[in-house]
Short mmCIF file of C-alpha atoms in Angstrom, two decimals:
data_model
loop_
_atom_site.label_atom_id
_atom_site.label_comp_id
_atom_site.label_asym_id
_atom_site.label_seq_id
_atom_site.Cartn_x
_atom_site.Cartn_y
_atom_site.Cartn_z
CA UNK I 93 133.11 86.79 111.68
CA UNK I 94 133.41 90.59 110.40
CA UNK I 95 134.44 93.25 112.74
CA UNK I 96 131.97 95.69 113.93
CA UNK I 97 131.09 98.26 111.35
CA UNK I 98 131.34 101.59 112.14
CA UNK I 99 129.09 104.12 111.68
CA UNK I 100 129.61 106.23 108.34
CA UNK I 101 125.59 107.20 107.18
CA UNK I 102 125.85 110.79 106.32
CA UNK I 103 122.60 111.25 108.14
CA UNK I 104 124.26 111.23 111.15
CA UNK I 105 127.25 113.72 110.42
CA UNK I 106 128.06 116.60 112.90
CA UNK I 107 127.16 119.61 111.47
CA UNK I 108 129.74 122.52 110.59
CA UNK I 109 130.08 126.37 109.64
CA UNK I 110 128.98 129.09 111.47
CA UNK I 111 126.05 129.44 113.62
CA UNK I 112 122.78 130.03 112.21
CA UNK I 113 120.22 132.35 113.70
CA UNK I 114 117.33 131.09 115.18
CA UNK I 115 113.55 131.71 114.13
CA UNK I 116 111.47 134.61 116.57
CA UNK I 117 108.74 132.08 116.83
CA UNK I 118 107.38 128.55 116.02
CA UNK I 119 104.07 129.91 114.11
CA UNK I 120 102.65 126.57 114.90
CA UNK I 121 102.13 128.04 118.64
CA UNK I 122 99.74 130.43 116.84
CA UNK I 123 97.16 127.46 115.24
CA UNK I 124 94.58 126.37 116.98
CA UNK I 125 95.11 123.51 119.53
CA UNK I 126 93.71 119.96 120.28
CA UNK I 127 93.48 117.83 122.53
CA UNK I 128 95.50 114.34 122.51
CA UNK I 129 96.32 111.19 124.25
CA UNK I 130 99.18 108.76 123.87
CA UNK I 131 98.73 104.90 124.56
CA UNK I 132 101.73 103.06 126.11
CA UNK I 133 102.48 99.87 126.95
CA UNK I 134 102.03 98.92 130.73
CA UNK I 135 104.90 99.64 132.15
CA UNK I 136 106.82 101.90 129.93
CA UNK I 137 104.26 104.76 130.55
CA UNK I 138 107.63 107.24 131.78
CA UNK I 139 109.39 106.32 129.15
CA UNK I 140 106.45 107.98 126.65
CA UNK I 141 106.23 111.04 128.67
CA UNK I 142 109.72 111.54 128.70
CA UNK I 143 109.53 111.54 124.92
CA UNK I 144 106.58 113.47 125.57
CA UNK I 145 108.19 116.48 127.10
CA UNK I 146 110.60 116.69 124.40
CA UNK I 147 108.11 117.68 121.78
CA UNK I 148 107.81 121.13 121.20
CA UNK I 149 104.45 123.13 122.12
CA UNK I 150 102.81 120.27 123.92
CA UNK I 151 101.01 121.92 126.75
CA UNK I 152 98.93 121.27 129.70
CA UNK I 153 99.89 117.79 130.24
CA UNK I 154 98.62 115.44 132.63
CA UNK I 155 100.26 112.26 132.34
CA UNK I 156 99.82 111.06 128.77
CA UNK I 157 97.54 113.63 128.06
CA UNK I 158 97.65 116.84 126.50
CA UNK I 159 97.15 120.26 124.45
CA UNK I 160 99.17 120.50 120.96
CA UNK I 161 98.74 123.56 118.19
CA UNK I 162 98.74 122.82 114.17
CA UNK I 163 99.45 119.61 112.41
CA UNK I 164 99.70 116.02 114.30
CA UNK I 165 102.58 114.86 112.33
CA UNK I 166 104.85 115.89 114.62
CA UNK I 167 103.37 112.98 116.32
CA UNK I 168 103.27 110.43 114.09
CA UNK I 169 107.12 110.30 115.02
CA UNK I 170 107.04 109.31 118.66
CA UNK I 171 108.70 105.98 118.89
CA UNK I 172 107.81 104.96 122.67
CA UNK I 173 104.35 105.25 122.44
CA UNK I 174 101.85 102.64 120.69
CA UNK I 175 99.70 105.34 119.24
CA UNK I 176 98.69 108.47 119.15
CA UNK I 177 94.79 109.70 119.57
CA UNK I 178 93.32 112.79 119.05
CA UNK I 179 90.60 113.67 122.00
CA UNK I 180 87.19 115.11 122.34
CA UNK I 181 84.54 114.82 125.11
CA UNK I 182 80.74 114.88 125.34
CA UNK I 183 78.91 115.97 128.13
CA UNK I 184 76.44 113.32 127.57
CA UNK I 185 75.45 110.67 130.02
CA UNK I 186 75.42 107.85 127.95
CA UNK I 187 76.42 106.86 124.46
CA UNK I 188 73.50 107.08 123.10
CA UNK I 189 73.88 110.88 123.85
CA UNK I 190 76.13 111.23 120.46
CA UNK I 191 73.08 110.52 118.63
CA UNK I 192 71.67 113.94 119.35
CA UNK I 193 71.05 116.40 116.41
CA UNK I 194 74.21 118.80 117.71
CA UNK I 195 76.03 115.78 119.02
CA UNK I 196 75.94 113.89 115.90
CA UNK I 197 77.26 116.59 113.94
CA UNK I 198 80.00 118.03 116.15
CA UNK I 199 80.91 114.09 116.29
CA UNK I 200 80.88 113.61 112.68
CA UNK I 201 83.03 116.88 112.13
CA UNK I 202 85.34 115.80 114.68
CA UNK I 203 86.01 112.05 112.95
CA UNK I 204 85.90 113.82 109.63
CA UNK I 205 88.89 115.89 110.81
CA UNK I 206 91.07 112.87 111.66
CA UNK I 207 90.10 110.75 108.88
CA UNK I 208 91.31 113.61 106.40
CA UNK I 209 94.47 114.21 108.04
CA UNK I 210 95.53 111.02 108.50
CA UNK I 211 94.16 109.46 105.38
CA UNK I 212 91.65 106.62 106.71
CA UNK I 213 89.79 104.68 104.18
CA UNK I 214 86.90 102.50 106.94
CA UNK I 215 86.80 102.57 110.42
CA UNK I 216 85.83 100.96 113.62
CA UNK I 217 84.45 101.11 117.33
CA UNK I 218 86.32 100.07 120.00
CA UNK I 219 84.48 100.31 123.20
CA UNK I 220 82.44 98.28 125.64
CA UNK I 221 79.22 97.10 124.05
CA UNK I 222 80.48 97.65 120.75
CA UNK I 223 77.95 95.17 118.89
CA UNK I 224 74.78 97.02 120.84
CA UNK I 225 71.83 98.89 118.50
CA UNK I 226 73.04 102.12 120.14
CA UNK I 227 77.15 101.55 118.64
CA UNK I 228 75.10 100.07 115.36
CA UNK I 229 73.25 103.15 114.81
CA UNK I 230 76.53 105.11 115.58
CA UNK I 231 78.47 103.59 113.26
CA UNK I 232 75.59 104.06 110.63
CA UNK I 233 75.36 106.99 110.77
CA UNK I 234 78.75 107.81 110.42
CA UNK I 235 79.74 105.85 107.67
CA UNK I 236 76.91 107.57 105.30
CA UNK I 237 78.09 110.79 106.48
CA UNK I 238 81.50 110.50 105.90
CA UNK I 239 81.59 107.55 103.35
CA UNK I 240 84.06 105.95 105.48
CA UNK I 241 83.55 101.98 105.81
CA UNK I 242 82.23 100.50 108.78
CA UNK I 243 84.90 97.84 109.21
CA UNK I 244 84.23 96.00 112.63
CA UNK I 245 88.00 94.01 112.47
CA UNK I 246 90.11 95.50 110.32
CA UNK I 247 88.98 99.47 110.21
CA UNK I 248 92.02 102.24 109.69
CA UNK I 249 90.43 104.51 111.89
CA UNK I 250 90.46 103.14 115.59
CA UNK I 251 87.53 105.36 117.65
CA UNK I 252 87.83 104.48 121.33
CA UNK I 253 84.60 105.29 123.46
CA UNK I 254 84.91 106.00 127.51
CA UNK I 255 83.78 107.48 130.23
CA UNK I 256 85.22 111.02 131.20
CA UNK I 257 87.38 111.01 133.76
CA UNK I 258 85.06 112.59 135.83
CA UNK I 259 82.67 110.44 134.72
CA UNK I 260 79.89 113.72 133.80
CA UNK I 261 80.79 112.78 129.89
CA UNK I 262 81.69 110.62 127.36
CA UNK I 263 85.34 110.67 125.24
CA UNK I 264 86.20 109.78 121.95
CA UNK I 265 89.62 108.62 121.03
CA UNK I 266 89.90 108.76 117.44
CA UNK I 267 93.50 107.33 116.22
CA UNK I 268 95.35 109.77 114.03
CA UNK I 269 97.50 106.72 112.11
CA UNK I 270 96.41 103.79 110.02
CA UNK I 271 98.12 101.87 111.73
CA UNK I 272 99.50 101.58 115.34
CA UNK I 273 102.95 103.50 116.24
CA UNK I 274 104.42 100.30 116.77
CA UNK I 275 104.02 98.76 113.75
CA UNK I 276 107.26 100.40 112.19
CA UNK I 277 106.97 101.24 108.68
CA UNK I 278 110.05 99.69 108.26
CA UNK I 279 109.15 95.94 109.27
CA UNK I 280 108.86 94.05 105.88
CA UNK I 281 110.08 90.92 107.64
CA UNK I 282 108.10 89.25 110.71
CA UNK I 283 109.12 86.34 113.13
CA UNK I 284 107.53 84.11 115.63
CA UNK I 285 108.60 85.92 118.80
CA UNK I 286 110.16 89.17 117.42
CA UNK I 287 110.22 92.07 119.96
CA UNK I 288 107.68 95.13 119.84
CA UNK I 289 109.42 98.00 118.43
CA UNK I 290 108.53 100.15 121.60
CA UNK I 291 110.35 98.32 123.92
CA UNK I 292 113.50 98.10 121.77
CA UNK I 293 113.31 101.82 121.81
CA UNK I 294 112.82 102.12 125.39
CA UNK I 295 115.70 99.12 126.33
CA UNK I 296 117.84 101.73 124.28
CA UNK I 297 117.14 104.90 125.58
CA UNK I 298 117.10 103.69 129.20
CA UNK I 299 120.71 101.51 128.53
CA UNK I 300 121.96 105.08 127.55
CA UNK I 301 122.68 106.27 124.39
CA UNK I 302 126.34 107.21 123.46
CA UNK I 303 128.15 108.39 120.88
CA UNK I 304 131.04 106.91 121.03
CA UNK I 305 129.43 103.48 122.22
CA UNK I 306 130.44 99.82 120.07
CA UNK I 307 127.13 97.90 120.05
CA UNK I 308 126.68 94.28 119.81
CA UNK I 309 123.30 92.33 119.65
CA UNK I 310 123.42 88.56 119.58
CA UNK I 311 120.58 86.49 119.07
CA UNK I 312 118.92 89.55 116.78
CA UNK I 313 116.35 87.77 115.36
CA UNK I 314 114.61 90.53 112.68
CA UNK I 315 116.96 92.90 113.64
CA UNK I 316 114.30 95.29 116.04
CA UNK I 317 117.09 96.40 118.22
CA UNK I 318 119.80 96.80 115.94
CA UNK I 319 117.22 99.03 113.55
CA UNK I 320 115.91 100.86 116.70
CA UNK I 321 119.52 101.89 117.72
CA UNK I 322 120.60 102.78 113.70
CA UNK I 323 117.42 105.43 114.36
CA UNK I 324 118.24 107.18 117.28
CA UNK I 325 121.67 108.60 115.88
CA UNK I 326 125.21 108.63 115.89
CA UNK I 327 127.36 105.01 117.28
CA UNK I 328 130.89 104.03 116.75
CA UNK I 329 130.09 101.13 115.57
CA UNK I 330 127.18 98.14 115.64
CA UNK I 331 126.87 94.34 114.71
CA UNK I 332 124.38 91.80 115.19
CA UNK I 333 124.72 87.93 114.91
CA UNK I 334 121.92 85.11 115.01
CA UNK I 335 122.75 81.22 114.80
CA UNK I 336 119.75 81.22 112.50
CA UNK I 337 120.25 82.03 108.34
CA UNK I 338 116.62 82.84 108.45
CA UNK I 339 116.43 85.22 110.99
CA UNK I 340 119.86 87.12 109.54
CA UNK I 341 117.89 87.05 105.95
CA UNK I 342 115.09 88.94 107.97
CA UNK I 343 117.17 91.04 109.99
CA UNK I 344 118.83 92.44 106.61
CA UNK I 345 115.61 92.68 104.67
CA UNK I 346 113.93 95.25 108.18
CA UNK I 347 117.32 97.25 107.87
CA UNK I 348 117.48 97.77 104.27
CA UNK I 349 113.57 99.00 104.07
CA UNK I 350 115.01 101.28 107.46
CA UNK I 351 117.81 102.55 105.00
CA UNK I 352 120.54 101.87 107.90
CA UNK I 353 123.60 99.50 106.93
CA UNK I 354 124.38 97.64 109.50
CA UNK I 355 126.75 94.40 109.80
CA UNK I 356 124.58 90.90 110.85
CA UNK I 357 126.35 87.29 110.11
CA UNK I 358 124.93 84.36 111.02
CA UNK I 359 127.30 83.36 113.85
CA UNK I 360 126.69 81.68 117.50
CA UNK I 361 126.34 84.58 119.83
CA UNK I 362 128.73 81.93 121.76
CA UNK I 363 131.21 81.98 119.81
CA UNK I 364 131.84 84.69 117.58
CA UNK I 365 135.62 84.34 117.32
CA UNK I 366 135.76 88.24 118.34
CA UNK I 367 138.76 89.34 120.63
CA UNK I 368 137.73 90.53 124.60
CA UNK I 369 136.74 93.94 125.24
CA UNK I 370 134.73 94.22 121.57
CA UNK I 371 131.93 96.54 122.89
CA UNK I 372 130.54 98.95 125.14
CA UNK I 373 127.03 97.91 124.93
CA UNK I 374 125.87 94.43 124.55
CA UNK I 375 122.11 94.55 124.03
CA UNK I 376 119.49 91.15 123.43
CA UNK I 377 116.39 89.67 123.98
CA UNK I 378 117.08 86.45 125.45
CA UNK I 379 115.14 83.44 124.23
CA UNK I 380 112.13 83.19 126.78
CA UNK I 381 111.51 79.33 126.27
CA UNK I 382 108.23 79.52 124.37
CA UNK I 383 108.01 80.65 120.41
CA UNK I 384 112.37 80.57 120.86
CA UNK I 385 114.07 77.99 122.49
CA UNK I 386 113.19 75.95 125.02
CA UNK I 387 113.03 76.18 129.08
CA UNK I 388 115.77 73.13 129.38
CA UNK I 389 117.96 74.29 126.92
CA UNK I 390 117.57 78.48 128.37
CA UNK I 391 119.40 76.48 131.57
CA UNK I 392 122.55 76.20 129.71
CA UNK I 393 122.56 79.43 127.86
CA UNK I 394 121.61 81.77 130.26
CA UNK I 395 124.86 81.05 132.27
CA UNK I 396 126.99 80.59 129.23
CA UNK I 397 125.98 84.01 128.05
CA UNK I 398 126.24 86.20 130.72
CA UNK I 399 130.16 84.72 130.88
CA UNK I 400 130.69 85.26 126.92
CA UNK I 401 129.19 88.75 127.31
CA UNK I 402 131.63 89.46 130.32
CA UNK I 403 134.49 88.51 128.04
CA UNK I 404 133.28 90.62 124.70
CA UNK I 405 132.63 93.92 126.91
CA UNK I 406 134.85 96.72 128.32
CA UNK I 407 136.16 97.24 131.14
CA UNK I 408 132.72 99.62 131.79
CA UNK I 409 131.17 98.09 129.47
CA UNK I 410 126.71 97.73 129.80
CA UNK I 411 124.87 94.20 129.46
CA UNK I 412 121.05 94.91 128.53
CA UNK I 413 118.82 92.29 128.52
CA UNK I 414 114.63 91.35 128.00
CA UNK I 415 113.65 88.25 129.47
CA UNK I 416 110.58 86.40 130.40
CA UNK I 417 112.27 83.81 132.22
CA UNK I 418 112.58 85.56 135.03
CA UNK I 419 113.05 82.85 137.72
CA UNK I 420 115.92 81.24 135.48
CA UNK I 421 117.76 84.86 134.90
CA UNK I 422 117.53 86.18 138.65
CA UNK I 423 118.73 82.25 140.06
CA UNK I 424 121.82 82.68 137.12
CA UNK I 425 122.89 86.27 138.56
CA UNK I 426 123.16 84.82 142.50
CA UNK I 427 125.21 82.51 141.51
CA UNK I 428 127.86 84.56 138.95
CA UNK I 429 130.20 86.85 140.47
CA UNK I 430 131.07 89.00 136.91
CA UNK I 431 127.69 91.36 137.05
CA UNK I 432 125.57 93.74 139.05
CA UNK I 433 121.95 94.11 137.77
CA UNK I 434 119.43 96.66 138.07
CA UNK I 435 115.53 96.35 137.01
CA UNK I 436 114.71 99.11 134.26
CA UNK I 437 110.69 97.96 133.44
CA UNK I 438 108.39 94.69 133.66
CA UNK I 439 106.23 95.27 130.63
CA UNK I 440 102.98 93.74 129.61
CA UNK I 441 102.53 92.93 125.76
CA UNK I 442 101.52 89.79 124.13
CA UNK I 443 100.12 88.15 127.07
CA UNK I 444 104.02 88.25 128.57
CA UNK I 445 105.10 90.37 131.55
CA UNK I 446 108.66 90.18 130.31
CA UNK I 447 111.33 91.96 132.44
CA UNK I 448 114.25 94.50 131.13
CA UNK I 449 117.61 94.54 133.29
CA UNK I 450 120.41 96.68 133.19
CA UNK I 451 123.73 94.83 134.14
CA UNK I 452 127.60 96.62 134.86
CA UNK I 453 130.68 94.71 135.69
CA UNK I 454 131.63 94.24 138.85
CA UNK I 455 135.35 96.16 139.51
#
């Protein structure tokens, strides 16, 4: 079993030398400004607008919505949220209000806009009623204007129709990315049961990021968490294990398309051979029973984990953990004595409410 390796991609390198001055003014805050939206999953809605506030210029927010000057790609790099829309609204009281001479063409401008920028080949409607004459027409007459393909399933450019929130108008949601946020550019290698990038990011960012921190994830399946983590920045050092040679094949194909190098063997999380007090943060997503493992044999390794885990950890060493057997993992922590656990976010995707926990040892 190798030894954590630690950290050494230049990337990552504290900067030296002398200070250097910074610009008067961001001439961005100068170009004209649209309106956008940002889709989360439910349940990790604070942990988008946290990223959120951290991106320079954004303006008049209200929740996940807001103001933003010059290009979008700024937000083509938001990791938390599952995509980004750019936002326009109608006062029209129906749908069939966009049809309208003026409508039509501000409309048609509008999608023209996003479809250049972000390079969309076809599109689609998503919206109540999508198959009616009225969305037919719409998408007709879009598609001859702009010579964008009417795709009904697999269309680049997502356009989400909705009421106004005041419910006097009509808004359009046109995607600015061919593909969701979430489906990392990176990801050459699926599995059955492999976590959504999002909530690797968020299980990261809400475990606490640290320099100085020794990461382990067992059980890493394609590697989503390990990849994540490589992405955010500086670590000591990381390693991942999984019992399974195809999952470590996958894991290393994600992370060289990522351009990170990180360590992954195909080792029992169990029984990695690794001396006590390996790591600061132990990170996973636990088998939930269904597409991995199975509910009888999740009995055995919940309890066995959360003792291996206590062994390979420091003294204040963090235990972060997504599970979907919920029942199982709360009935395990009554009855161990090593851990306190806190709740971070019950999450909806996939047809799963899985759970995320936070867990410190007890002194």
């Amino acid at each position: 079993m190798p030894r954590p390796r630690s950290n050494s991609n230049p990337a990552f390198s504290r900067p030296s030398g002398g200070k250097k001055s910074k610009p008067k003014g961001d001439y961005r805050a100068r170009q004209p400004a649209h309106e956008y939206e940002l889709e989360a999953l439910p349940g990790l809605e604070q942990v988008v607008a946290t990223e959120l506030a951290a991106v320079p210029l954004a303006r008049d927010v209200r929740g996940l919505r807001f103001w933003y000057p010059g290009s979008p790609e700024r937000l083509t790099r938001l990791r938390s949220a599952v995509a980004a829309y750019r936002i326009k609204t109608w006062d029209v009281p129906r749908p069939r209000g966009l049809l309208g001479h003026q409508q039509l063409g501000e409309l048609t401008a509008f999608v023209g806009e996003v479809a250049e920028q972000g390079g969309h080949r076809s599109f689609r409607l998503g919206a109540a009623g999508k198959e009616s004459a009225v969305m037919q027409r719409l998408a007709e007459e879009l598609s001859t204007a702009l010579g964008l393909t009417h795709d009904p399933e697999e269309g680049e450019l997502l356009l989400r129709l909705r009421p106004s929130a005041d419910e006097q108008g009509w808004d359009v949601l046109a995607r600015i990315t061919r593909r969701p946020l979430s489906a990392r550019v990176w990801r050459e290698c699926n599995m059955g049961g492999g976590l959504n990038a999002t909530i690797a990011y968020a299980m990261h960012k809400l475990a606490g990021q640290r320099d100085e921190d020794r990461i382990f994830n067992p059980m890493c399946g394609s590697g989503t968490l390990l990849i994540e983590r490589a992405l955010l920045g500086p670590y000591d050092a990381m390693v991942g294990v999984d019992i399974s040679a195809d999952a470590v094949a996958c894991a290393r194909t994600n992370l060289r398309a990522a351009g990170r190098d990180v360590e992954v063997a195909q080792v029992d999380a169990l029984h990695t051979g690794l001396p006590p007090r390996s790591f600061d943060l132990v990170i996973t997503d636990l088998p939930w029973g269904d597409a991995i493992g199975s509910h009888q044999s999740n009995e055995a390794l919940y309890p066995a984990f959360l003792k291996e885990m206590n062994r390979l950890t420091s003294r204040r060493g963090r235990l972060c953990v997504l599970t979907h057997e919920l029942r199982l993992f709360e009935r395990v922590m009554a009855q161990q004595s090593d851990w306190d656990a806190k709740e971070l976010f019950q999450v909806y995707s996939g047809g799963h409410h899985p759970k995320a926990y936070l867990l410190h040892k007890r002194a």
